[in-house]
PDB file of C-alpha atoms in Angstrom:
ATOM      1  CA  MET B1057       0.000   0.000   0.000  1.00 50.00           C
ATOM      2  CA  SER B1058       1.404   3.398  -0.921  1.00 57.00           C
ATOM      3  CA  VAL B1059      -0.245   6.742  -0.150  1.00 61.00           C
ATOM      4  CA  PRO B1060       1.866   9.775  -1.152  1.00 56.00           C
ATOM      5  CA  ALA B1061       1.438  12.250   1.695  1.00 56.00           C
ATOM      6  CA  ILE B1062       0.111  15.745   0.985  1.00 59.00           C
ATOM      7  CA  PRO B1063       2.507  18.488   2.250  1.00 58.00           C
ATOM      8  CA  PHE B1064       1.254  20.089   5.461  1.00 59.00           C
ATOM      9  CA  PRO B1065       1.878  23.864   5.492  1.00 61.00           C
ATOM     10  CA  CYS B1066       1.274  24.458   9.219  1.00 67.00           C
ATOM     11  CA  PRO B1067       3.506  22.083  11.212  1.00 69.00           C
ATOM     12  CA  PRO B1068       2.478  21.837  14.884  1.00 74.00           C
ATOM     13  CA  LEU B1069       4.867  22.060  17.837  1.00 82.00           C
ATOM     14  CA  LEU B1070       4.254  18.430  18.744  1.00 88.00           C
ATOM     15  CA  GLY B1071       4.694  15.406  16.496  1.00 85.00           C
ATOM     16  CA  GLY B1072       5.728  11.787  16.255  1.00 85.00           C
ATOM     17  CA  PHE B1073       2.336  10.125  16.724  1.00 89.00           C
ATOM     18  CA  ALA B1074      -0.156   8.364  14.461  1.00 88.00           C
ATOM     19  CA  PHE B1075      -2.797   9.951  12.205  1.00 88.00           C
ATOM     20  CA  GLN B1076      -0.982  13.292  12.055  1.00 84.00           C
ATOM     21  CA  ASP B1077       0.077  13.248   8.400  1.00 77.00           C
ATOM     22  CA  ALA B1078      -2.333  14.351   5.674  1.00 72.00           C
ATOM     23  CA  PRO B1079      -2.518  11.306   3.359  1.00 75.00           C
ATOM     24  CA  LEU B1080      -5.005  12.722   0.856  1.00 91.00           C
ATOM     25  CA  ASP B1081      -6.171  15.947  -0.739  1.00 93.00           C
ATOM     26  CA  ARG B1082      -9.847  15.862   0.226  1.00 94.00           C
ATOM     27  CA  ALA B1083     -10.792  17.526  -3.094  1.00 95.00           C
ATOM     28  CA  ASP B1084     -14.069  18.964  -1.823  1.00 96.00           C
ATOM     29  CA  PRO B1085     -15.308  20.244  -5.242  1.00 96.00           C
ATOM     30  CA  LEU B1086     -15.348  16.692  -6.613  1.00 97.00           C
ATOM     31  CA  ARG B1087     -17.992  15.695  -4.067  1.00 97.00           C
ATOM     32  CA  ASP B1088     -20.511  17.677  -6.136  1.00 96.00           C
ATOM     33  CA  ASP B1089     -19.329  16.243  -9.459  1.00 97.00           C
ATOM     34  CA  PRO B1090     -20.688  12.690  -9.873  1.00 95.00           C
ATOM     35  CA  ASP B1091     -19.502  12.521 -13.485  1.00 96.00           C
ATOM     36  CA  ALA B1092     -15.906  13.214 -12.421  1.00 97.00           C
ATOM     37  CA  LEU B1093     -16.138  10.608  -9.659  1.00 97.00           C
ATOM     38  CA  ARG B1094     -17.400   8.029 -12.143  1.00 96.00           C
ATOM     39  CA  ARG B1095     -14.425   8.789 -14.402  1.00 96.00           C
ATOM     40  CA  HIS B1096     -12.057   8.281 -11.463  1.00 97.00           C
ATOM     41  CA  TRP B1097     -13.754   5.078 -10.326  1.00 96.00           C
ATOM     42  CA  PRO B1098     -12.102   2.402 -12.554  1.00 96.00           C
ATOM     43  CA  ASP B1099      -8.578   3.296 -11.389  1.00 95.00           C
ATOM     44  CA  ALA B1100      -9.566   4.301  -7.862  1.00 95.00           C
ATOM     45  CA  ARG B1101      -8.206   2.597  -4.750  1.00 93.00           C
ATOM     46  CA  LEU B1102     -10.848   1.161  -2.420  1.00 93.00           C
ATOM     47  CA  LEU B1103     -10.491   0.753   1.345  1.00 93.00           C
ATOM     48  CA  VAL B1104     -12.926  -1.967   2.451  1.00 93.00           C
ATOM     49  CA  LEU B1105     -13.905  -2.089   6.137  1.00 94.00           C
ATOM     50  CA  ASP B1106     -16.046  -4.587   8.005  1.00 93.00           C
ATOM     51  CA  ALA B1107     -18.777  -3.827  10.564  1.00 91.00           C
ATOM     52  CA  GLN B1108     -16.183  -3.688  13.361  1.00 93.00           C
ATOM     53  CA  GLY B1109     -14.149  -1.018  11.564  1.00 93.00           C
ATOM     54  CA  ARG B1110     -11.349  -3.373  10.553  1.00 94.00           C
ATOM     55  CA  LEU B1111      -9.676  -3.077   7.159  1.00 93.00           C
ATOM     56  CA  ALA B1112      -9.389  -5.904   4.643  1.00 91.00           C
ATOM     57  CA  ALA B1113      -5.737  -6.952   4.504  1.00 90.00           C
ATOM     58  CA  ASP B1114      -3.637  -9.664   2.910  1.00 88.00           C
ATOM     59  CA  ALA B1115      -1.991 -12.512   4.808  1.00 87.00           C
ATOM     60  CA  GLN B1116       1.046 -10.342   5.592  1.00 88.00           C
ATOM     61  CA  GLY B1117      -1.066  -7.548   7.107  1.00 87.00           C
ATOM     62  CA  ALA B1118      -0.799  -5.071   4.213  1.00 86.00           C
ATOM     63  CA  ALA B1119      -4.007  -3.372   3.094  1.00 86.00           C
ATOM     64  CA  LEU B1120      -5.961  -5.271   0.463  1.00 86.00           C
ATOM     65  CA  LEU B1121      -6.588  -2.523  -2.061  1.00 84.00           C
ATOM     66  CA  LEU B1122      -9.201  -3.222  -4.685  1.00 88.00           C
ATOM     67  CA  ARG B1123      -9.581  -1.074  -7.784  1.00 91.00           C
ATOM     68  CA  GLY B1124     -12.890   0.302  -8.916  1.00 93.00           C
ATOM     69  CA  ALA B1125     -12.569  -1.774 -12.085  1.00 92.00           C
ATOM     70  CA  ASP B1126     -12.334  -4.933  -9.943  1.00 88.00           C
ATOM     71  CA  VAL B1127     -15.714  -4.143  -8.399  1.00 86.00           C
ATOM     72  CA  GLY B1128     -17.373  -2.710 -11.504  1.00 86.00           C
ATOM     73  CA  GLY B1129     -20.204  -0.221 -11.721  1.00 86.00           C
ATOM     74  CA  GLY B1130     -19.619   3.220 -10.210  1.00 89.00           C
ATOM     75  CA  PRO B1131     -19.001   4.797  -6.803  1.00 93.00           C
ATOM     76  CA  GLY B1132     -22.611   4.276  -5.673  1.00 90.00           C
ATOM     77  CA  THR B1133     -22.681   4.548  -1.861  1.00 89.00           C
ATOM     78  CA  ALA B1134     -18.879   4.517  -1.467  1.00 95.00           C
ATOM     79  CA  VAL B1135     -17.436   7.494   0.416  1.00 97.00           C
ATOM     80  CA  PHE B1136     -15.036   9.595  -1.647  1.00 98.00           C
ATOM     81  CA  LEU B1137     -11.985  10.246   0.538  1.00 97.00           C
ATOM     82  CA  GLY B1138      -9.956  12.353  -1.882  1.00 96.00           C
ATOM     83  CA  LEU B1139      -6.953  12.259  -4.208  1.00 95.00           C
ATOM     84  CA  ASP B1140      -3.443  11.137  -3.372  1.00 91.00           C
ATOM     85  CA  GLY B1141      -0.286  12.937  -4.496  1.00 87.00           C
ATOM     86  CA  GLY B1142      -0.446  11.136  -7.838  1.00 89.00           C
ATOM     87  CA  GLY B1143      -4.029  12.237  -8.545  1.00 93.00           C
ATOM     88  CA  GLN B1144      -5.523   8.801  -7.893  1.00 93.00           C
ATOM     89  CA  ALA B1145      -8.944   8.765  -6.204  1.00 96.00           C
ATOM     90  CA  TRP B1146      -9.521   6.883  -2.949  1.00 96.00           C
ATOM     91  CA  PHE B1147     -12.868   5.612  -1.674  1.00 96.00           C
ATOM     92  CA  ALA B1148     -14.056   3.831   1.474  1.00 95.00           C
ATOM     93  CA  LEU B1149     -16.914   1.344   1.556  1.00 93.00           C
ATOM     94  CA  GLU B1150     -18.446  -1.247   3.827  1.00 93.00           C
ATOM     95  CA  ALA B1151     -17.677  -4.895   3.113  1.00 89.00           C
ATOM     96  CA  GLY B1152     -21.393  -5.656   3.242  1.00 85.00           C
ATOM     97  CA  THR B1153     -21.987  -3.647   0.069  1.00 86.00           C
ATOM     98  CA  LEU B1154     -19.690  -5.942  -1.953  1.00 84.00           C
ATOM     99  CA  PRO B1155     -19.617  -9.622  -2.852  1.00 79.00           C
ATOM    100  CA  ALA B1156     -17.418 -11.713  -0.544  1.00 75.00           C
ATOM    101  CA  VAL B1157     -14.028 -10.000  -0.104  1.00 79.00           C
ATOM    102  CA  ALA B1158     -11.090 -12.425  -0.237  1.00 77.00           C
ATOM    103  CA  ALA B1159      -9.231 -10.926   2.715  1.00 82.00           C
ATOM    104  CA  GLY B1160      -6.348 -12.794   4.294  1.00 85.00           C
ATOM    105  CA  GLN B1161      -7.245 -11.052   7.546  1.00 91.00           C
ATOM    106  CA  TRP B1162      -9.059  -8.018   8.914  1.00 93.00           C
ATOM    107  CA  ILE B1163      -6.667  -5.604  10.621  1.00 93.00           C
ATOM    108  CA  ASP B1164      -7.516  -3.286  13.516  1.00 93.00           C
ATOM    109  CA  LEU B1165      -6.650   0.407  13.293  1.00 93.00           C
ATOM    110  CA  ARG B1166      -4.427   0.379  16.397  1.00 91.00           C
ATOM    111  CA  ARG B1167      -2.375  -2.454  14.949  1.00 92.00           C
ATOM    112  CA  ALA B1168      -2.150  -0.709  11.583  1.00 91.00           C
ATOM    113  CA  ALA B1169      -1.038   2.524  13.260  1.00 91.00           C
ATOM    114  CA  ALA B1170       1.791   0.680  15.000  1.00 88.00           C
ATOM    115  CA  LEU B1171       2.986  -1.168  11.880  1.00 87.00           C
ATOM    116  CA  TRP B1172       2.212   0.945   8.819  1.00 86.00           C
ATOM    117  CA  PRO B1173       3.769   4.199   7.573  1.00 80.00           C
ATOM    118  CA  ALA B1174       2.002   7.278   8.918  1.00 79.00           C
ATOM    119  CA  ALA B1175       0.231   8.212   5.671  1.00 79.00           C
ATOM    120  CA  GLU B1176      -1.254   4.735   5.242  1.00 82.00           C
ATOM    121  CA  ALA B1177      -2.502   4.644   8.815  1.00 88.00           C
ATOM    122  CA  GLY B1178      -3.991   8.126   8.326  1.00 89.00           C
ATOM    123  CA  ALA B1179      -5.994   7.004   5.284  1.00 91.00           C
ATOM    124  CA  PHE B1180      -7.366   4.059   7.277  1.00 92.00           C
ATOM    125  CA  ALA B1181      -8.295   6.354  10.188  1.00 93.00           C
ATOM    126  CA  TYR B1182     -10.073   8.752   7.828  1.00 94.00           C
ATOM    127  CA  ALA B1183     -12.055   5.903   6.237  1.00 94.00           C
ATOM    128  CA  ARG B1184     -12.960   4.403   9.596  1.00 94.00           C
ATOM    129  CA  GLY B1185     -14.229   7.719  10.947  1.00 94.00           C
ATOM    130  CA  MET B1186     -16.452   8.333   7.937  1.00 95.00           C
ATOM    131  CA  LEU B1187     -17.956   4.838   7.866  1.00 95.00           C
ATOM    132  CA  TYR B1188     -18.531   4.923  11.627  1.00 94.00           C
ATOM    133  CA  TRP B1189     -20.495   8.153  11.162  1.00 95.00           C
ATOM    134  CA  HIS B1190     -22.539   6.565   8.362  1.00 95.00           C
ATOM    135  CA  ALA B1191     -23.340   3.477  10.438  1.00 93.00           C
ATOM    136  CA  ARG B1192     -24.653   5.527  13.352  1.00 92.00           C
ATOM    137  CA  ASN B1193     -26.579   8.162  11.449  1.00 93.00           C
ATOM    138  CA  ARG B1194     -28.990   6.169   9.306  1.00 94.00           C
ATOM    139  CA  TYR B1195     -31.969   8.037  10.787  1.00 96.00           C
ATOM    140  CA  CYS B1196     -32.595  11.724  11.297  1.00 96.00           C
ATOM    141  CA  GLY B1197     -32.033  13.006  14.827  1.00 93.00           C
ATOM    142  CA  VAL B1198     -34.783  15.614  14.309  1.00 96.00           C
ATOM    143  CA  CYS B1199     -37.736  13.574  13.039  1.00 96.00           C
ATOM    144  CA  GLY B1200     -36.534   9.954  12.851  1.00 96.00           C
ATOM    145  CA  GLY B1201     -36.850   9.757   9.069  1.00 96.00           C
ATOM    146  CA  GLY B1202     -34.449   7.766   6.914  1.00 96.00           C
ATOM    147  CA  VAL B1203     -31.200   9.478   5.909  1.00 96.00           C
ATOM    148  CA  GLN B1204     -29.857   9.491   2.360  1.00 96.00           C
ATOM    149  CA  PHE B1205     -26.150  10.246   1.969  1.00 96.00           C
ATOM    150  CA  ARG B1206     -25.202  12.862  -0.589  1.00 96.00           C
ATOM    151  CA  ARG B1207     -22.060  14.745  -1.688  1.00 97.00           C
ATOM    152  CA  ALA B1208     -20.113  11.491  -2.032  1.00 97.00           C
ATOM    153  CA  GLY B1209     -20.974  10.510   1.519  1.00 96.00           C
ATOM    154  CA  PHE B1210     -20.387  13.812   3.336  1.00 97.00           C
ATOM    155  CA  VAL B1211     -23.993  14.966   3.847  1.00 97.00           C
ATOM    156  CA  GLY B1212     -26.811  12.922   5.353  1.00 97.00           C
ATOM    157  CA  HIS B1213     -30.097  14.307   3.999  1.00 97.00           C
ATOM    158  CA  CYS B1214     -33.410  13.482   5.671  1.00 97.00           C
ATOM    159  CA  ALA B1215     -36.006  12.791   3.007  1.00 93.00           C
ATOM    160  CA  GLN B1216     -38.798  13.347   5.535  1.00 95.00           C
ATOM    161  CA  CYS B1217     -38.037  16.737   7.100  1.00 96.00           C
ATOM    162  CA  GLY B1218     -35.312  18.016   4.767  1.00 96.00           C
ATOM    163  CA  ASN B1219     -32.633  18.546   7.422  1.00 97.00           C
ATOM    164  CA  ASP B1220     -29.008  17.901   6.512  1.00 97.00           C
ATOM    165  CA  HIS B1221     -26.534  16.196   8.838  1.00 97.00           C
ATOM    166  CA  TYR B1222     -22.755  16.438   8.595  1.00 96.00           C
ATOM    167  CA  PRO B1223     -19.788  14.355   9.781  1.00 95.00           C
ATOM    168  CA  ARG B1224     -18.820  15.216  13.319  1.00 90.00           C
ATOM    169  CA  VAL B1225     -15.912  14.805  15.671  1.00 92.00           C
ATOM    170  CA  ASP B1226     -15.914  15.239  19.445  1.00 94.00           C
ATOM    171  CA  PRO B1227     -13.163  17.624  20.633  1.00 97.00           C
ATOM    172  CA  ALA B1228     -11.293  16.639  23.759  1.00 98.00           C
ATOM    173  CA  VAL B1229      -8.321  18.094  25.617  1.00 98.00           C
ATOM    174  CA  ILE B1230      -5.356  15.975  26.672  1.00 98.00           C
ATOM    175  CA  MET B1231      -2.677  17.553  28.837  1.00 98.00           C
ATOM    176  CA  ALA B1232       0.753  16.981  30.288  1.00 98.00           C
ATOM    177  CA  VAL B1233       0.331  18.650  33.691  1.00 98.00           C
ATOM    178  CA  GLY B1234       3.553  19.475  35.530  1.00 96.00           C
ATOM    179  CA  ASP B1235       4.390  21.377  38.704  1.00 94.00           C
ATOM    180  CA  GLY B1236       7.923  22.285  37.605  1.00 92.00           C
ATOM    181  CA  GLU B1237       9.497  19.085  38.879  1.00 93.00           C
ATOM    182  CA  ARG B1238       6.887  16.343  38.521  1.00 96.00           C
ATOM    183  CA  LEU B1239       4.311  15.114  35.991  1.00 97.00           C
ATOM    184  CA  LEU B1240       0.714  14.304  36.944  1.00 98.00           C
ATOM    185  CA  LEU B1241      -0.465  10.939  35.596  1.00 98.00           C
ATOM    186  CA  GLY B1242      -3.632   8.937  36.170  1.00 97.00           C
ATOM    187  CA  ARG B1243      -5.080   5.535  35.403  1.00 95.00           C
ATOM    188  CA  GLN B1244      -8.599   4.255  34.775  1.00 94.00           C
ATOM    189  CA  ALA B1245      -9.951   1.077  36.312  1.00 91.00           C
ATOM    190  CA  GLY B1246     -10.513  -0.582  32.921  1.00 90.00           C
ATOM    191  CA  TRP B1247      -6.937  -0.151  31.706  1.00 92.00           C
ATOM    192  CA  ALA B1248      -4.312  -2.884  31.601  1.00 89.00           C
ATOM    193  CA  PRO B1249      -2.425  -3.344  34.883  1.00 91.00           C
ATOM    194  CA  ARG B1250       0.289  -0.741  35.543  1.00 92.00           C
ATOM    195  CA  ARG B1251      -0.826   1.485  32.642  1.00 95.00           C
ATOM    196  CA  TRP B1252      -0.606   5.258  33.301  1.00 97.00           C
ATOM    197  CA  SER B1253      -1.206   8.253  31.076  1.00 97.00           C
ATOM    198  CA  VAL B1254      -1.809  11.987  31.051  1.00 98.00           C
ATOM    199  CA  LEU B1255      -5.261  13.324  31.873  1.00 98.00           C
ATOM    200  CA  ALA B1256      -7.894  13.971  29.198  1.00 97.00           C
ATOM    201  CA  GLY B1257     -11.547  14.916  28.868  1.00 96.00           C
ATOM    202  CA  PHE B1258     -14.173  16.157  26.442  1.00 97.00           C
ATOM    203  CA  ILE B1259     -14.878  19.848  25.923  1.00 97.00           C
ATOM    204  CA  GLU B1260     -18.355  20.829  27.082  1.00 97.00           C
ATOM    205  CA  PRO B1261     -20.762  23.264  25.365  1.00 96.00           C
ATOM    206  CA  GLY B1262     -19.911  26.918  25.949  1.00 97.00           C
ATOM    207  CA  GLU B1263     -16.344  26.093  26.970  1.00 97.00           C
ATOM    208  CA  SER B1264     -12.982  26.862  25.388  1.00 97.00           C
ATOM    209  CA  PRO B1265     -10.255  24.191  25.256  1.00 97.00           C
ATOM    210  CA  GLU B1266      -8.211  26.111  27.830  1.00 97.00           C
ATOM    211  CA  GLN B1267     -11.165  26.247  30.199  1.00 98.00           C
ATOM    212  CA  ALA B1268     -11.655  22.502  29.683  1.00 98.00           C
ATOM    213  CA  VAL B1269      -8.019  21.867  30.654  1.00 98.00           C
ATOM    214  CA  VAL B1270      -8.505  23.667  33.973  1.00 98.00           C
ATOM    215  CA  ARG B1271     -11.880  22.050  34.702  1.00 97.00           C
ATOM    216  CA  GLU B1272     -10.969  18.494  33.752  1.00 97.00           C
ATOM    217  CA  VAL B1273      -7.755  18.424  35.780  1.00 97.00           C
ATOM    218  CA  HIS B1274      -9.522  19.832  38.834  1.00 97.00           C
ATOM    219  CA  GLU B1275     -12.557  17.543  38.481  1.00 96.00           C
ATOM    220  CA  GLU B1276     -10.474  14.416  38.106  1.00 96.00           C
ATOM    221  CA  THR B1277      -7.694  15.122  40.611  1.00 97.00           C
ATOM    222  CA  GLY B1278      -8.371  18.338  42.577  1.00 97.00           C
ATOM    223  CA  VAL B1279      -5.144  19.816  41.168  1.00 97.00           C
ATOM    224  CA  ARG B1280      -5.283  23.515  40.207  1.00 97.00           C
ATOM    225  CA  VAL B1281      -3.920  24.434  36.760  1.00 97.00           C
ATOM    226  CA  ARG B1282      -2.404  27.937  36.576  1.00 96.00           C
ATOM    227  CA  ALA B1283      -1.326  28.125  32.917  1.00 95.00           C
ATOM    228  CA  CYS B1284      -1.434  26.069  29.728  1.00 96.00           C
ATOM    229  CA  ARG B1285      -0.256  26.081  26.139  1.00 95.00           C
ATOM    230  CA  TYR B1286      -1.580  24.348  23.021  1.00 95.00           C
ATOM    231  CA  LEU B1287       0.959  22.089  21.270  1.00 95.00           C
ATOM    232  CA  GLY B1288      -0.846  20.025  18.623  1.00 94.00           C
ATOM    233  CA  ALA B1289      -3.764  17.733  17.827  1.00 94.00           C
ATOM    234  CA  GLN B1290      -4.415  14.115  16.931  1.00 94.00           C
ATOM    235  CA  PRO B1291      -7.501  12.713  15.211  1.00 92.00           C
ATOM    236  CA  TRP B1292      -8.444   9.762  17.417  1.00 90.00           C
ATOM    237  CA  PRO B1293     -11.037   7.660  15.571  1.00 86.00           C
ATOM    238  CA  PHE B1294     -11.936   5.403  18.519  1.00 84.00           C
ATOM    239  CA  PRO B1295     -14.566   6.192  17.460  1.00 83.00           C
ATOM    240  CA  GLY B1296     -14.581   9.914  16.604  1.00 87.00           C
ATOM    241  CA  ALA B1297     -12.571  12.194  18.898  1.00 93.00           C
ATOM    242  CA  LEU B1298     -10.128  14.987  18.143  1.00 96.00           C
ATOM    243  CA  MET B1299      -7.474  15.189  20.851  1.00 97.00           C
ATOM    244  CA  LEU B1300      -6.155  18.723  21.466  1.00 97.00           C
ATOM    245  CA  GLY B1301      -2.796  18.428  23.187  1.00 97.00           C
ATOM    246  CA  TYR B1302      -1.756  20.904  25.896  1.00 97.00           C
ATOM    247  CA  GLN B1303       1.155  21.477  28.203  1.00 96.00           C
ATOM    248  CA  ALA B1304      -0.025  22.784  31.580  1.00 97.00           C
ATOM    249  CA  PHE B1305       1.562  24.140  34.747  1.00 96.00           C
ATOM    250  CA  ALA B1306      -0.201  23.436  38.033  1.00 97.00           C
ATOM    251  CA  GLU B1307       0.111  23.883  41.760  1.00 96.00           C
ATOM    252  CA  ALA B1308       1.746  20.989  43.618  1.00 95.00           C
ATOM    253  CA  ASP B1309      -1.594  19.911  45.080  1.00 97.00           C
ATOM    254  CA  PRO B1310      -1.918  16.327  46.338  1.00 97.00           C
ATOM    255  CA  PRO B1311      -4.118  14.478  43.793  1.00 97.00           C
ATOM    256  CA  ARG B1312      -7.543  13.315  44.976  1.00 96.00           C
ATOM    257  CA  VAL B1313      -9.549  11.068  42.646  1.00 94.00           C
ATOM    258  CA  SER B1314     -13.334  11.198  42.677  1.00 83.00           C
ATOM    259  CA  GLY B1315     -14.599   8.379  40.477  1.00 83.00           C
ATOM    260  CA  GLU B1316     -13.426   9.141  36.922  1.00 84.00           C
ATOM    261  CA  LEU B1317      -9.960   7.805  37.735  1.00 94.00           C
ATOM    262  CA  GLU B1318      -8.912   4.825  39.791  1.00 95.00           C
ATOM    263  CA  GLU B1319      -5.691   6.533  40.850  1.00 96.00           C
ATOM    264  CA  ALA B1320      -3.635   9.665  40.137  1.00 97.00           C
ATOM    265  CA  ARG B1321      -0.212  10.703  41.392  1.00 97.00           C
ATOM    266  CA  TRP B1322       2.816  12.834  40.682  1.00 98.00           C
ATOM    267  CA  PHE B1323       5.777  11.164  38.934  1.00 97.00           C
ATOM    268  CA  THR B1324       9.328  12.491  39.148  1.00 96.00           C
ATOM    269  CA  ARG B1325      11.351  13.130  36.010  1.00 95.00           C
ATOM    270  CA  GLU B1326      13.460  10.078  36.817  1.00 96.00           C
ATOM    271  CA  GLU B1327      10.377   7.868  37.161  1.00 96.00           C
ATOM    272  CA  VAL B1328       8.976   9.145  33.868  1.00 96.00           C
ATOM    273  CA  GLY B1329      12.300   8.490  32.127  1.00 96.00           C
ATOM    274  CA  GLN B1330      12.382   4.938  33.435  1.00 95.00           C
ATOM    275  CA  ALA B1331       8.803   4.358  32.281  1.00 95.00           C
ATOM    276  CA  LEU B1332       9.549   5.740  28.801  1.00 95.00           C
ATOM    277  CA  ALA B1333      12.458   3.324  28.493  1.00 93.00           C
ATOM    278  CA  ARG B1334      10.523   0.350  29.857  1.00 90.00           C
ATOM    279  CA  ASP B1335       9.543  -2.424  27.455  1.00 81.00           C
ATOM    280  CA  GLU B1336       5.860  -3.384  27.301  1.00 79.00           C
ATOM    281  CA  ARG B1337       6.877  -6.915  28.290  1.00 77.00           C
ATOM    282  CA  ALA B1338       8.545  -5.772  31.519  1.00 77.00           C
ATOM    283  CA  ALA B1339       7.401  -7.705  34.575  1.00 77.00           C
ATOM    284  CA  ASP B1340       6.960  -4.671  36.818  1.00 87.00           C
ATOM    285  CA  GLY B1341       6.973  -0.890  36.889  1.00 88.00           C
ATOM    286  CA  PRO B1342       4.589   1.677  35.368  1.00 93.00           C
ATOM    287  CA  LEU B1343       3.779   1.453  31.656  1.00 93.00           C
ATOM    288  CA  LEU B1344       2.911   4.578  29.665  1.00 95.00           C
ATOM    289  CA  ALA B1345       0.551   5.308  26.775  1.00 93.00           C
ATOM    290  CA  PRO B1346       1.574   3.582  23.499  1.00 91.00           C
ATOM    291  CA  SER B1347       3.805   5.402  21.047  1.00 91.00           C
ATOM    292  CA  ILE B1348       1.026   5.851  18.460  1.00 93.00           C
ATOM    293  CA  SER B1349      -0.773   8.295  20.792  1.00 95.00           C
ATOM    294  CA  ILE B1350      -0.389  12.016  21.373  1.00 96.00           C
ATOM    295  CA  ALA B1351      -0.354  11.136  25.080  1.00 97.00           C
ATOM    296  CA  HIS B1352       3.029   9.457  24.638  1.00 96.00           C
ATOM    297  CA  ALA B1353       4.371  12.456  22.710  1.00 96.00           C
ATOM    298  CA  LEU B1354       3.221  14.839  25.454  1.00 97.00           C
ATOM    299  CA  ILE B1355       4.927  12.738  28.125  1.00 97.00           C
ATOM    300  CA  ALA B1356       8.157  12.503  26.135  1.00 96.00           C
ATOM    301  CA  ARG B1357       8.186  16.253  25.507  1.00 96.00           C
ATOM    302  CA  TRP B1358       7.684  17.010  29.196  1.00 96.00           C
ATOM    303  CA  HIS B1359      10.462  14.609  30.146  1.00 95.00           C
ATOM    304  CA  ALA B1360      12.834  16.252  27.667  1.00 92.00           C
ATOM    305  CA  GLY B1361      12.054  19.672  29.168  1.00 88.00           C
ATOM    306  CA  GLU B1362      11.282  21.112  25.748  1.00 69.00           C
ATOM    307  CA  ASP B1363       9.810  24.611  25.550  1.00 52.00           C
ATOM    308  CA  ALA B1364       8.492  24.926  29.107  1.00 51.00           C
ATOM    309  CA  SER B1365       6.831  28.293  28.452  1.00 53.00           C
ATOM    310  CA  VAL B1366       3.056  28.423  28.894  1.00 55.00           C
ATOM    311  CA  THR B1367       0.371  31.099  28.741  1.00 48.00           C
ATOM    312  CA  PRO B1368      -2.203  32.022  31.396  1.00 48.00           C
ATOM    313  CA  ALA B1369      -5.111  29.585  31.542  1.00 46.00           C
TER     314      ALA B1369
END
């Protein structure tokens, strides 16, 4: 599988995690041009996902890319994802809309993100997010009428009341909270044993991301954030979040958990360094968020002491 990445003109301060590269030019005008999409279809690349959001792959774990000509017909209900750097169209479609797909295996997005080049994993994430939205928006949230997808899959139109529905993501903040010497980490009860990560939470209506940083940290741990700075974002299609990464400075309050977390505590720079170096197969000691996540990048940046300046929260 080869997806030429599209140059990104606004590099963020934080990088090194999955789903950050732009694998495709989304080519918005083509969504209103069914004739052009039909012309692209025979040579188009097709990402086929099953009902669990897994991608059809070959026996070696590489994406099983069909061509439009292999399937025949036209785009139909396939979602137009965009054009790669070579001008080739890419579509996503559900396996149930095709005859039996001869997949060697069905690969999960987390596994793909850990094994594939960044652009390939980004195309998979994009396809998964769109098909997840389709699967959960078959009926209008206003009147309950059936939804028909238009604009190559990017608008859900209710034939009964006429309302249009659009793809959505849920913004969340994720923050490396330090007190100058230590990093605040927490763990949820459902996580694997010894797993720790930075704090995170969804932004609520009427709230800015910076306000959400302050509120979430205080709600989950009782720690008071005094300043924060935005560093970068990660689409997180599990199923449809957008993680906004922040560095935050807080008072050295003793953490107190209140139900959202099982435990929270301050880690020294030495402890964080040991955890970053620890292999997942280690028999003991804290384990951190996996390397595909922005959480891991935030922790590594804090440990390195990079750019400690923050702005008032």
